[in-house]
Amino acid sequence: MKICIINGPNLNFLGTREPHIYGHETLSDIEAGLEAFAHKNGIELSFFQSNCEGEIIDHLQKCYHDKIDGIIINPGAYSHTSYAIADAIKSISIDVIEVHISNIYKRESFRAHSVTAAAAVGVISGLGTAGYKLALNYFVN
Ligand code: CA2
């Protein structure tokens, strides 16, 4: 099984700023933890991070062409604005789980709505960086 983990804008800053919201793990730490978990479960993982909306859409389309079985995406702030990413998720016919490290429902009101979430199979929000591993576990099962 091939799973791709996609992270959107500013998530390359994880572990360096705002640790009270996003924790102390860097994106590399998170990816290494997921890789170890995937290896034990016979899953092939790939990772992508971009600060650019179009690059994220291009990568979602690449996942379609590469016959990826599942996608875990944290679209960052594009979750709240990007109908283009939502359309891309809908168009590729791949199960997508949306992950938010923070609880988007108990922060600023603009974060409480995700336009991309409606295109996902499910959403994990507020469980910290463990949310990525929980999403991966969904695909394992
Ligand atoms: O909780 C999440 O995972 C978010 O997707 C994170 C986004 C935010 O815009 C969403 O509302 C919720 C922001 C990611 C910013 O990442 C940073 C990481 C470290 C330091 C500063 C920003």
mmCIF file with all atom_site columns, C-alpha atoms and ligand atoms in Angstrom, residues 9-11 13-14 17-18 22 74 76-77 80 100-102 104 107 111, ligand 1:
data_model
loop_
_atom_site.group_PDB
_atom_site.id
_atom_site.type_symbol
_atom_site.label_atom_id
_atom_site.label_alt_id
_atom_site.label_comp_id
_atom_site.label_asym_id
_atom_site.label_entity_id
_atom_site.label_seq_id
_atom_site.pdbx_PDB_ins_code
_atom_site.Cartn_x
_atom_site.Cartn_y
_atom_site.Cartn_z
_atom_site.occupancy
_atom_site.B_iso_or_equiv
_atom_site.pdbx_formal_charge
_atom_site.auth_seq_id
_atom_site.auth_comp_id
_atom_site.auth_asym_id
_atom_site.auth_atom_id
_atom_site.pdbx_PDB_model_num
ATOM   1  C CA  . PRO A 1 9   ? 2.020   26.335 4.045  1.00 0.00 ? 9   PRO A CA  1
ATOM   2  C CA  . ASN A 1 10  ? 4.222   27.127 7.039  1.00 0.00 ? 10  ASN A CA  1
ATOM   3  C CA  . LEU A 1 11  ? 4.235   23.558 8.329  1.00 0.00 ? 11  LEU A CA  1
ATOM   4  C CA  . PHE A 1 13  ? 8.262   25.773 10.479 1.00 0.00 ? 13  PHE A CA  1
ATOM   5  C CA  . LEU A 1 14  ? 6.964   23.150 12.918 1.00 0.00 ? 14  LEU A CA  1
ATOM   6  C CA  . ARG A 1 17  ? 7.811   28.649 16.356 1.00 0.00 ? 17  ARG A CA  1
ATOM   7  C CA  . GLU A 1 18  ? 4.550   28.630 18.346 1.00 0.00 ? 18  GLU A CA  1
ATOM   8  C CA  . TYR A 1 22  ? 1.910   23.099 17.329 1.00 0.00 ? 22  TYR A CA  1
ATOM   9  C CA  . ASN A 1 74  ? -2.715  19.016 6.400  1.00 0.00 ? 74  ASN A CA  1
ATOM   10 C CA  . GLY A 1 76  ? -2.647  24.464 6.691  1.00 0.00 ? 76  GLY A CA  1
ATOM   11 C CA  . ALA A 1 77  ? -4.469  27.764 6.221  1.00 0.00 ? 77  ALA A CA  1
ATOM   12 C CA  . HIS A 1 80  ? -10.066 27.582 5.152  1.00 0.00 ? 80  HIS A CA  1
ATOM   13 C CA  . HIS A 1 100 ? -4.982  19.465 11.858 1.00 0.00 ? 100 HIS A CA  1
ATOM   14 C CA  . ILE A 1 101 ? -2.497  19.522 14.699 1.00 0.00 ? 101 ILE A CA  1
ATOM   15 C CA  . SER A 1 102 ? -4.510  22.102 16.617 1.00 0.00 ? 102 SER A CA  1
ATOM   16 C CA  . ILE A 1 104 ? -9.492  24.326 14.625 1.00 0.00 ? 104 ILE A CA  1
ATOM   17 C CA  . ARG A 1 107 ? -9.324  28.989 17.876 1.00 0.00 ? 107 ARG A CA  1
ATOM   18 C CA  . ARG A 1 111 ? -10.341 28.482 11.347 1.00 0.00 ? 111 ARG A CA  1
HETATM 19 O O1  . CA2 B 2 .   ? -3.686  22.943 13.223 1.00 0.00 ? 1   CA2 B O1  1
HETATM 20 C C1  . CA2 B 2 .   ? -3.229  22.794 12.089 1.00 0.00 ? 1   CA2 B C1  1
HETATM 21 O O2  . CA2 B 2 .   ? -2.571  21.824 11.748 1.00 0.00 ? 1   CA2 B O2  1
HETATM 22 C C2  . CA2 B 2 .   ? -3.408  23.907 11.055 1.00 0.00 ? 1   CA2 B C2  1
HETATM 23 O O3  . CA2 B 2 .   ? -3.678  23.302 9.812  1.00 0.00 ? 1   CA2 B O3  1
HETATM 24 C C3  . CA2 B 2 .   ? -2.111  24.679 11.018 1.00 0.00 ? 1   CA2 B C3  1
HETATM 25 C C4  . CA2 B 2 .   ? -2.167  25.897 10.098 1.00 0.00 ? 1   CA2 B C4  1
HETATM 26 C C5  . CA2 B 2 .   ? -3.362  26.765 10.431 1.00 0.00 ? 1   CA2 B C5  1
HETATM 27 O O4  . CA2 B 2 .   ? -3.449  27.837 9.502  1.00 0.00 ? 1   CA2 B O4  1
HETATM 28 C C6  . CA2 B 2 .   ? -4.650  25.973 10.415 1.00 0.00 ? 1   CA2 B C6  1
HETATM 29 O O5  . CA2 B 2 .   ? -5.711  26.852 10.798 1.00 0.00 ? 1   CA2 B O5  1
HETATM 30 C C7  . CA2 B 2 .   ? -4.584  24.812 11.395 1.00 0.00 ? 1   CA2 B C7  1
HETATM 31 C C8  . CA2 B 2 .   ? -0.933  26.790 10.278 1.00 0.00 ? 1   CA2 B C8  1
HETATM 32 C C9  . CA2 B 2 .   ? 0.333   26.084 10.137 1.00 0.00 ? 1   CA2 B C9  1
HETATM 33 C C10 . CA2 B 2 .   ? 1.376   27.026 10.606 1.00 0.00 ? 1   CA2 B C10 1
HETATM 34 O O6  . CA2 B 2 .   ? 2.428   26.238 11.052 1.00 0.00 ? 1   CA2 B O6  1
HETATM 35 C C11 . CA2 B 2 .   ? 3.319   26.839 11.867 1.00 0.00 ? 1   CA2 B C11 1
HETATM 36 C C12 . CA2 B 2 .   ? 4.154   25.967 12.509 1.00 0.00 ? 1   CA2 B C12 1
HETATM 37 C C13 . CA2 B 2 .   ? 5.085   26.470 13.369 1.00 0.00 ? 1   CA2 B C13 1
HETATM 38 C C14 . CA2 B 2 .   ? 5.197   27.825 13.554 1.00 0.00 ? 1   CA2 B C14 1
HETATM 39 C C15 . CA2 B 2 .   ? 4.357   28.684 12.894 1.00 0.00 ? 1   CA2 B C15 1
HETATM 40 C C16 . CA2 B 2 .   ? 3.414   28.192 12.031 1.00 0.00 ? 1   CA2 B C16 1
#
